[in-house]
Amino acid sequence: MRIYLTVKDFGGGPKAFALFTLRSERHHIFGKIEAFIDTGSPDTTLGLKDIKSLHIPTRSLPPEAVSYVGGSTTRLRSLGNVTLYFKGEENEPVKINLQKIYVAEPLEHDEKTLSIFSTIPSMIGTDFLLINNFSFFFNPSKRIAYLEKEEQL
């Protein structure tokens, strides 16, 4: 099974992005997300733009860790169990349940930090790839990218 990704110029070069719908029944959240595939990040994290557009109540979520995102110190809060819906290679729906997805908020709330932080997209980290047994293929010169999972027999 494959999930094709979009290759866009971002941060100085081509990057792979996934488009999916996120659903959290517990928090009554449903909306589209475009996330950068970041193999350098251990955690799948929603960016500030998506947090605001989905009206996620960050202060009510439990803080779990402090991390660095885009050069800024951030607090990671867990949104908990969510379902992600992707389109497969034949446009079939691909449903993936995640036990945890983080929302990132900057520890500093000065204008400069918020300005930088608002440009950082949501990210799919290596946790997502490992938990769901996906391989990530990326050929920037041909602008081809996809996630692939071998079928279980």
Short mmCIF file of N, CA and C in Angstrom, two decimals:
data_model
loop_
_atom_site.label_atom_id
_atom_site.label_comp_id
_atom_site.label_asym_id
_atom_site.label_seq_id
_atom_site.Cartn_x
_atom_site.Cartn_y
_atom_site.Cartn_z
N MET A 1 0.84 -1.17 0.00
CA MET A 1 0.00 0.00 0.00
C MET A 1 0.89 1.24 0.00
N ARG A 2 0.51 2.21 -0.80
CA ARG A 2 1.25 3.47 -0.87
C ARG A 2 0.33 4.65 -0.60
N ILE A 3 0.93 5.65 0.03
CA ILE A 3 0.29 6.95 0.20
C ILE A 3 1.21 7.95 -0.49
N TYR A 4 0.73 8.52 -1.60
CA TYR A 4 1.55 9.48 -2.33
C TYR A 4 1.56 10.83 -1.62
N LEU A 5 2.71 11.46 -1.65
CA LEU A 5 2.93 12.73 -0.98
C LEU A 5 3.15 13.82 -2.01
N THR A 6 3.02 15.05 -1.59
CA THR A 6 3.28 16.21 -2.43
C THR A 6 4.69 16.71 -2.15
N VAL A 7 5.43 17.05 -3.19
CA VAL A 7 6.76 17.62 -3.02
C VAL A 7 6.65 19.11 -3.29
N LYS A 8 7.04 19.91 -2.29
CA LYS A 8 6.97 21.37 -2.38
C LYS A 8 8.30 21.97 -1.97
N ASP A 9 8.57 23.16 -2.48
CA ASP A 9 9.76 23.88 -2.03
C ASP A 9 9.44 24.54 -0.71
N PHE A 10 10.28 24.24 0.28
CA PHE A 10 10.07 24.77 1.62
C PHE A 10 11.41 24.77 2.35
N GLY A 11 11.70 25.84 3.04
CA GLY A 11 12.92 25.89 3.84
C GLY A 11 14.19 25.72 3.04
N GLY A 12 14.21 26.22 1.81
CA GLY A 12 15.42 26.19 1.01
C GLY A 12 15.56 25.01 0.06
N GLY A 13 14.55 24.18 -0.05
CA GLY A 13 14.65 23.06 -0.98
C GLY A 13 13.38 22.24 -1.00
N PRO A 14 13.35 21.20 -1.84
CA PRO A 14 12.15 20.37 -1.94
C PRO A 14 11.96 19.53 -0.68
N LYS A 15 10.71 19.45 -0.23
CA LYS A 15 10.35 18.67 0.95
C LYS A 15 9.06 17.91 0.64
N ALA A 16 8.87 16.78 1.31
CA ALA A 16 7.68 15.96 1.12
C ALA A 16 6.63 16.31 2.17
N PHE A 17 5.39 16.49 1.70
CA PHE A 17 4.27 16.82 2.58
C PHE A 17 3.15 15.81 2.38
N ALA A 18 2.48 15.47 3.47
CA ALA A 18 1.31 14.59 3.44
C ALA A 18 0.07 15.41 3.74
N LEU A 19 -1.00 15.14 3.01
CA LEU A 19 -2.29 15.77 3.27
C LEU A 19 -3.19 14.70 3.89
N PHE A 20 -3.78 15.02 5.04
CA PHE A 20 -4.66 14.07 5.70
C PHE A 20 -5.71 14.82 6.50
N THR A 21 -6.73 14.09 6.89
CA THR A 21 -7.76 14.63 7.77
C THR A 21 -7.52 14.05 9.15
N LEU A 22 -7.55 14.91 10.14
CA LEU A 22 -7.36 14.51 11.53
C LEU A 22 -8.69 14.53 12.25
N ARG A 23 -8.92 13.49 13.06
CA ARG A 23 -10.16 13.45 13.84
C ARG A 23 -9.84 13.04 15.27
N SER A 24 -10.34 13.82 16.20
CA SER A 24 -10.26 13.49 17.63
C SER A 24 -11.67 13.54 18.18
N GLU A 25 -12.23 12.38 18.47
CA GLU A 25 -13.60 12.36 19.01
C GLU A 25 -13.64 12.99 20.40
N ARG A 26 -12.63 12.72 21.19
CA ARG A 26 -12.60 13.23 22.57
C ARG A 26 -12.64 14.75 22.62
N HIS A 27 -11.90 15.40 21.71
CA HIS A 27 -11.81 16.86 21.71
C HIS A 27 -12.70 17.51 20.64
N HIS A 28 -13.50 16.70 19.94
CA HIS A 28 -14.41 17.19 18.90
C HIS A 28 -13.66 18.01 17.84
N ILE A 29 -12.59 17.42 17.32
CA ILE A 29 -11.75 18.07 16.32
C ILE A 29 -11.81 17.27 15.03
N PHE A 30 -11.99 17.98 13.92
CA PHE A 30 -12.03 17.34 12.61
C PHE A 30 -11.57 18.38 11.60
N GLY A 31 -10.50 18.08 10.87
CA GLY A 31 -10.03 19.03 9.87
C GLY A 31 -8.83 18.54 9.09
N LYS A 32 -8.56 19.24 8.00
CA LYS A 32 -7.45 18.88 7.11
C LYS A 32 -6.13 19.45 7.64
N ILE A 33 -5.08 18.64 7.47
CA ILE A 33 -3.73 19.00 7.89
C ILE A 33 -2.78 18.70 6.73
N GLU A 34 -1.83 19.59 6.52
CA GLU A 34 -0.73 19.33 5.59
C GLU A 34 0.54 19.30 6.43
N ALA A 35 1.19 18.14 6.49
CA ALA A 35 2.33 17.95 7.37
C ALA A 35 3.58 17.56 6.59
N PHE A 36 4.68 18.15 6.98
CA PHE A 36 6.00 17.89 6.45
C PHE A 36 6.50 16.54 7.00
N ILE A 37 7.05 15.68 6.15
CA ILE A 37 7.64 14.43 6.62
C ILE A 37 9.04 14.76 7.12
N ASP A 38 9.23 14.68 8.43
CA ASP A 38 10.49 15.09 9.06
C ASP A 38 11.15 13.90 9.73
N THR A 39 12.06 13.24 9.01
CA THR A 39 12.74 12.06 9.56
C THR A 39 13.75 12.44 10.63
N GLY A 40 13.98 13.72 10.84
CA GLY A 40 14.86 14.17 11.91
C GLY A 40 14.11 14.45 13.20
N SER A 41 12.80 14.32 13.17
CA SER A 41 11.98 14.58 14.35
C SER A 41 11.44 13.26 14.90
N PRO A 42 11.60 13.01 16.20
CA PRO A 42 11.08 11.77 16.76
C PRO A 42 9.56 11.79 16.97
N ASP A 43 8.96 12.98 16.96
CA ASP A 43 7.55 13.11 17.32
C ASP A 43 6.70 13.71 16.20
N THR A 44 5.50 13.19 16.04
CA THR A 44 4.52 13.78 15.14
C THR A 44 3.84 14.91 15.89
N THR A 45 3.89 16.10 15.28
CA THR A 45 3.51 17.32 15.99
C THR A 45 2.69 18.23 15.10
N LEU A 46 1.64 18.81 15.66
CA LEU A 46 0.84 19.80 14.93
C LEU A 46 1.45 21.18 15.13
N GLY A 47 1.55 21.93 14.04
CA GLY A 47 2.09 23.28 14.09
C GLY A 47 1.05 24.30 14.52
N LEU A 48 1.54 25.48 14.85
CA LEU A 48 0.69 26.55 15.39
C LEU A 48 -0.45 26.92 14.45
N LYS A 49 -0.17 26.98 13.14
CA LYS A 49 -1.21 27.33 12.16
C LYS A 49 -2.38 26.34 12.23
N ASP A 50 -2.06 25.05 12.27
CA ASP A 50 -3.11 24.02 12.33
C ASP A 50 -3.79 24.00 13.70
N ILE A 51 -3.04 24.24 14.75
CA ILE A 51 -3.63 24.31 16.09
C ILE A 51 -4.69 25.40 16.13
N LYS A 52 -4.36 26.56 15.56
CA LYS A 52 -5.31 27.67 15.55
C LYS A 52 -6.50 27.41 14.63
N SER A 53 -6.24 26.88 13.43
CA SER A 53 -7.35 26.67 12.48
C SER A 53 -8.33 25.60 12.96
N LEU A 54 -7.85 24.64 13.75
CA LEU A 54 -8.73 23.59 14.27
C LEU A 54 -9.27 23.92 15.66
N HIS A 55 -8.90 25.08 16.17
CA HIS A 55 -9.37 25.54 17.50
C HIS A 55 -9.06 24.51 18.59
N ILE A 56 -7.82 24.03 18.60
CA ILE A 56 -7.42 23.04 19.60
C ILE A 56 -7.15 23.75 20.92
N PRO A 57 -7.80 23.31 21.99
CA PRO A 57 -7.63 23.96 23.30
C PRO A 57 -6.33 23.52 23.98
N THR A 58 -5.21 24.11 23.57
CA THR A 58 -3.90 23.63 24.03
C THR A 58 -3.74 23.66 25.54
N ARG A 59 -4.25 24.68 26.20
CA ARG A 59 -4.05 24.81 27.65
C ARG A 59 -4.72 23.68 28.44
N SER A 60 -5.74 23.06 27.86
CA SER A 60 -6.43 21.98 28.57
C SER A 60 -5.77 20.62 28.36
N LEU A 61 -4.74 20.57 27.50
CA LEU A 61 -4.05 19.31 27.23
C LEU A 61 -2.88 19.12 28.19
N PRO A 62 -2.60 17.88 28.59
CA PRO A 62 -1.50 17.66 29.53
C PRO A 62 -0.13 17.90 28.90
N PRO A 63 0.74 18.66 29.57
CA PRO A 63 2.10 18.84 29.06
C PRO A 63 2.88 17.54 29.26
N GLU A 64 3.67 17.16 28.24
CA GLU A 64 4.40 15.90 28.33
C GLU A 64 5.90 16.06 28.23
N ALA A 65 6.36 17.05 27.48
CA ALA A 65 7.80 17.17 27.27
C ALA A 65 8.14 18.58 26.82
N VAL A 66 9.43 18.88 26.89
CA VAL A 66 9.95 20.11 26.31
C VAL A 66 10.86 19.67 25.17
N SER A 67 10.76 20.34 24.03
CA SER A 67 11.52 19.96 22.85
C SER A 67 11.97 21.21 22.12
N TYR A 68 12.72 21.02 21.05
CA TYR A 68 13.16 22.13 20.21
C TYR A 68 12.55 21.96 18.83
N VAL A 69 11.86 22.98 18.39
CA VAL A 69 11.23 22.98 17.07
C VAL A 69 11.61 24.27 16.39
N GLY A 70 12.27 24.17 15.24
CA GLY A 70 12.64 25.36 14.48
C GLY A 70 13.52 26.33 15.26
N GLY A 71 14.35 25.80 16.15
CA GLY A 71 15.25 26.65 16.92
C GLY A 71 14.62 27.27 18.15
N SER A 72 13.35 26.99 18.40
CA SER A 72 12.66 27.53 19.57
C SER A 72 12.37 26.41 20.56
N THR A 73 12.44 26.74 21.84
CA THR A 73 12.07 25.78 22.87
C THR A 73 10.56 25.72 22.94
N THR A 74 10.03 24.50 22.91
CA THR A 74 8.58 24.33 22.88
C THR A 74 8.12 23.35 23.96
N ARG A 75 6.90 23.52 24.35
CA ARG A 75 6.25 22.55 25.24
C ARG A 75 5.36 21.68 24.36
N LEU A 76 5.52 20.38 24.50
CA LEU A 76 4.68 19.45 23.76
C LEU A 76 3.55 18.98 24.66
N ARG A 77 2.34 19.10 24.15
CA ARG A 77 1.16 18.64 24.87
C ARG A 77 0.51 17.54 24.03
N SER A 78 0.01 16.53 24.68
CA SER A 78 -0.56 15.38 23.97
C SER A 78 -2.04 15.58 23.69
N LEU A 79 -2.39 15.43 22.42
CA LEU A 79 -3.80 15.47 22.03
C LEU A 79 -4.45 14.11 22.29
N GLY A 80 -3.61 13.10 22.52
CA GLY A 80 -4.14 11.77 22.80
C GLY A 80 -4.50 11.01 21.54
N ASN A 81 -5.41 10.09 21.67
CA ASN A 81 -5.79 9.20 20.58
C ASN A 81 -6.51 9.96 19.47
N VAL A 82 -5.98 9.84 18.25
CA VAL A 82 -6.58 10.49 17.08
C VAL A 82 -6.63 9.50 15.92
N THR A 83 -7.43 9.82 14.94
CA THR A 83 -7.48 9.04 13.71
C THR A 83 -7.08 9.95 12.56
N LEU A 84 -6.19 9.44 11.71
CA LEU A 84 -5.75 10.17 10.52
C LEU A 84 -6.30 9.45 9.30
N TYR A 85 -6.82 10.22 8.35
CA TYR A 85 -7.36 9.66 7.11
C TYR A 85 -6.55 10.20 5.93
N PHE A 86 -5.92 9.28 5.20
CA PHE A 86 -5.14 9.61 4.01
C PHE A 86 -5.85 9.04 2.79
N LYS A 87 -5.40 9.46 1.60
CA LYS A 87 -5.85 8.82 0.36
C LYS A 87 -4.75 7.87 -0.09
N GLY A 88 -5.13 6.64 -0.40
CA GLY A 88 -4.18 5.66 -0.90
C GLY A 88 -3.92 5.85 -2.38
N GLU A 89 -3.10 4.95 -2.94
CA GLU A 89 -2.69 5.10 -4.34
C GLU A 89 -3.85 4.96 -5.32
N GLU A 90 -4.92 4.30 -4.94
CA GLU A 90 -6.11 4.17 -5.79
C GLU A 90 -7.22 5.10 -5.31
N ASN A 91 -6.86 6.12 -4.55
CA ASN A 91 -7.80 7.06 -3.92
C ASN A 91 -8.69 6.41 -2.87
N GLU A 92 -8.33 5.21 -2.43
CA GLU A 92 -9.08 4.57 -1.36
C GLU A 92 -8.70 5.22 -0.02
N PRO A 93 -9.64 5.27 0.91
CA PRO A 93 -9.32 5.86 2.21
C PRO A 93 -8.39 4.95 3.01
N VAL A 94 -7.39 5.55 3.62
CA VAL A 94 -6.46 4.84 4.49
C VAL A 94 -6.61 5.43 5.88
N LYS A 95 -7.11 4.61 6.80
CA LYS A 95 -7.39 5.07 8.16
C LYS A 95 -6.27 4.58 9.09
N ILE A 96 -5.68 5.52 9.84
CA ILE A 96 -4.60 5.17 10.76
C ILE A 96 -4.92 5.77 12.13
N ASN A 97 -4.94 4.91 13.13
CA ASN A 97 -5.15 5.36 14.50
C ASN A 97 -3.79 5.61 15.15
N LEU A 98 -3.67 6.74 15.83
CA LEU A 98 -2.45 7.07 16.57
C LEU A 98 -2.82 7.22 18.04
N GLN A 99 -2.02 6.61 18.89
CA GLN A 99 -2.25 6.74 20.33
C GLN A 99 -1.96 8.15 20.83
N LYS A 100 -1.04 8.83 20.11
CA LYS A 100 -0.61 10.13 20.60
C LYS A 100 -0.14 11.00 19.44
N ILE A 101 -0.56 12.23 19.45
CA ILE A 101 -0.03 13.25 18.55
C ILE A 101 0.14 14.49 19.41
N TYR A 102 1.21 15.21 19.16
CA TYR A 102 1.52 16.36 20.00
C TYR A 102 1.06 17.66 19.37
N VAL A 103 0.75 18.62 20.22
CA VAL A 103 0.63 20.00 19.79
C VAL A 103 1.81 20.73 20.42
N ALA A 104 2.44 21.57 19.64
CA ALA A 104 3.63 22.28 20.11
C ALA A 104 3.28 23.74 20.35
N GLU A 105 3.71 24.24 21.50
CA GLU A 105 3.51 25.66 21.78
C GLU A 105 4.83 26.24 22.27
N PRO A 106 5.17 27.43 21.82
CA PRO A 106 6.45 28.02 22.25
C PRO A 106 6.41 28.38 23.73
N LEU A 107 7.56 28.23 24.40
CA LEU A 107 7.64 28.63 25.80
C LEU A 107 7.69 30.14 25.93
N GLU A 108 8.32 30.78 24.94
CA GLU A 108 8.39 32.24 24.91
C GLU A 108 7.24 32.75 24.03
N HIS A 109 6.60 33.81 24.45
CA HIS A 109 5.48 34.35 23.68
C HIS A 109 5.74 35.76 23.17
N ASP A 110 7.03 36.08 22.98
CA ASP A 110 7.35 37.39 22.43
C ASP A 110 7.04 37.38 20.93
N GLU A 111 6.96 38.56 20.36
CA GLU A 111 6.55 38.72 18.96
C GLU A 111 7.47 37.97 18.00
N LYS A 112 8.78 38.03 18.22
CA LYS A 112 9.74 37.38 17.32
C LYS A 112 9.55 35.86 17.34
N THR A 113 9.46 35.28 18.54
CA THR A 113 9.28 33.83 18.66
C THR A 113 7.98 33.38 18.01
N LEU A 114 6.89 34.09 18.27
CA LEU A 114 5.60 33.72 17.69
C LEU A 114 5.61 33.85 16.17
N SER A 115 6.32 34.85 15.66
CA SER A 115 6.42 35.04 14.22
C SER A 115 7.14 33.85 13.57
N ILE A 116 8.25 33.45 14.16
CA ILE A 116 9.01 32.30 13.63
C ILE A 116 8.19 31.02 13.77
N PHE A 117 7.61 30.84 14.93
CA PHE A 117 6.88 29.61 15.24
C PHE A 117 5.67 29.42 14.34
N SER A 118 5.04 30.51 13.94
CA SER A 118 3.85 30.41 13.09
C SER A 118 4.17 29.93 11.68
N THR A 119 5.45 29.95 11.29
CA THR A 119 5.83 29.48 9.95
C THR A 119 6.20 27.99 9.93
N ILE A 120 6.30 27.38 11.10
CA ILE A 120 6.69 25.97 11.18
C ILE A 120 5.46 25.10 10.95
N PRO A 121 5.51 24.22 9.93
CA PRO A 121 4.33 23.40 9.63
C PRO A 121 4.17 22.25 10.62
N SER A 122 3.05 21.59 10.53
CA SER A 122 2.87 20.33 11.25
C SER A 122 3.87 19.33 10.67
N MET A 123 4.28 18.37 11.50
CA MET A 123 5.31 17.42 11.08
C MET A 123 4.92 15.99 11.41
N ILE A 124 5.17 15.11 10.47
CA ILE A 124 5.07 13.67 10.73
C ILE A 124 6.48 13.21 11.05
N GLY A 125 6.65 12.71 12.27
CA GLY A 125 7.97 12.28 12.73
C GLY A 125 8.19 10.79 12.57
N THR A 126 9.36 10.36 13.03
CA THR A 126 9.71 8.95 12.90
C THR A 126 8.83 8.05 13.76
N ASP A 127 8.20 8.59 14.81
CA ASP A 127 7.28 7.78 15.61
C ASP A 127 6.16 7.22 14.74
N PHE A 128 5.60 8.05 13.87
CA PHE A 128 4.52 7.64 12.96
C PHE A 128 5.02 6.54 12.01
N LEU A 129 6.21 6.73 11.44
CA LEU A 129 6.76 5.75 10.50
C LEU A 129 7.01 4.41 11.19
N LEU A 130 7.59 4.45 12.39
CA LEU A 130 7.92 3.21 13.11
C LEU A 130 6.67 2.48 13.59
N ILE A 131 5.76 3.19 14.22
CA ILE A 131 4.55 2.57 14.78
C ILE A 131 3.71 1.92 13.69
N ASN A 132 3.65 2.56 12.53
CA ASN A 132 2.80 2.07 11.44
C ASN A 132 3.55 1.28 10.38
N ASN A 133 4.84 1.05 10.63
CA ASN A 133 5.68 0.24 9.74
C ASN A 133 5.70 0.77 8.30
N PHE A 134 5.85 2.10 8.17
CA PHE A 134 5.95 2.72 6.85
C PHE A 134 7.40 2.94 6.46
N SER A 135 7.69 2.74 5.18
CA SER A 135 8.95 3.19 4.59
C SER A 135 8.66 4.52 3.92
N PHE A 136 9.66 5.38 3.87
CA PHE A 136 9.51 6.70 3.26
C PHE A 136 10.43 6.77 2.05
N PHE A 137 9.85 6.98 0.87
CA PHE A 137 10.62 7.11 -0.36
C PHE A 137 10.55 8.56 -0.81
N PHE A 138 11.73 9.13 -1.13
CA PHE A 138 11.79 10.54 -1.54
C PHE A 138 12.87 10.72 -2.59
N ASN A 139 12.46 11.12 -3.80
CA ASN A 139 13.40 11.45 -4.87
C ASN A 139 13.17 12.91 -5.23
N PRO A 140 13.95 13.82 -4.62
CA PRO A 140 13.70 15.24 -4.84
C PRO A 140 13.93 15.70 -6.28
N SER A 141 14.85 15.07 -7.00
CA SER A 141 15.11 15.51 -8.37
C SER A 141 13.93 15.21 -9.30
N LYS A 142 13.20 14.12 -9.02
CA LYS A 142 12.01 13.79 -9.82
C LYS A 142 10.73 14.27 -9.14
N ARG A 143 10.87 14.85 -7.94
CA ARG A 143 9.75 15.36 -7.16
C ARG A 143 8.70 14.27 -6.92
N ILE A 144 9.20 13.11 -6.51
CA ILE A 144 8.35 11.97 -6.17
C ILE A 144 8.58 11.63 -4.71
N ALA A 145 7.49 11.40 -3.99
CA ALA A 145 7.59 10.98 -2.59
C ALA A 145 6.36 10.16 -2.23
N TYR A 146 6.57 9.14 -1.42
CA TYR A 146 5.43 8.37 -0.92
C TYR A 146 5.83 7.60 0.34
N LEU A 147 4.80 7.21 1.08
CA LEU A 147 4.95 6.30 2.20
C LEU A 147 4.49 4.94 1.70
N GLU A 148 5.19 3.90 2.10
CA GLU A 148 4.83 2.56 1.64
C GLU A 148 4.84 1.59 2.80
N LYS A 149 3.83 0.73 2.79
CA LYS A 149 3.70 -0.32 3.80
C LYS A 149 3.51 -1.63 3.07
N GLU A 150 4.33 -2.61 3.41
CA GLU A 150 4.17 -3.92 2.79
C GLU A 150 2.92 -4.59 3.34
N GLU A 151 2.21 -5.23 2.46
CA GLU A 151 0.98 -5.92 2.87
C GLU A 151 1.32 -7.11 3.74
N GLN A 152 0.55 -7.29 4.80
CA GLN A 152 0.70 -8.45 5.69
C GLN A 152 -0.07 -9.61 5.09
N LEU A 153 0.56 -10.77 5.07
CA LEU A 153 -0.13 -11.96 4.54
C LEU A 153 -0.85 -12.70 5.63
#
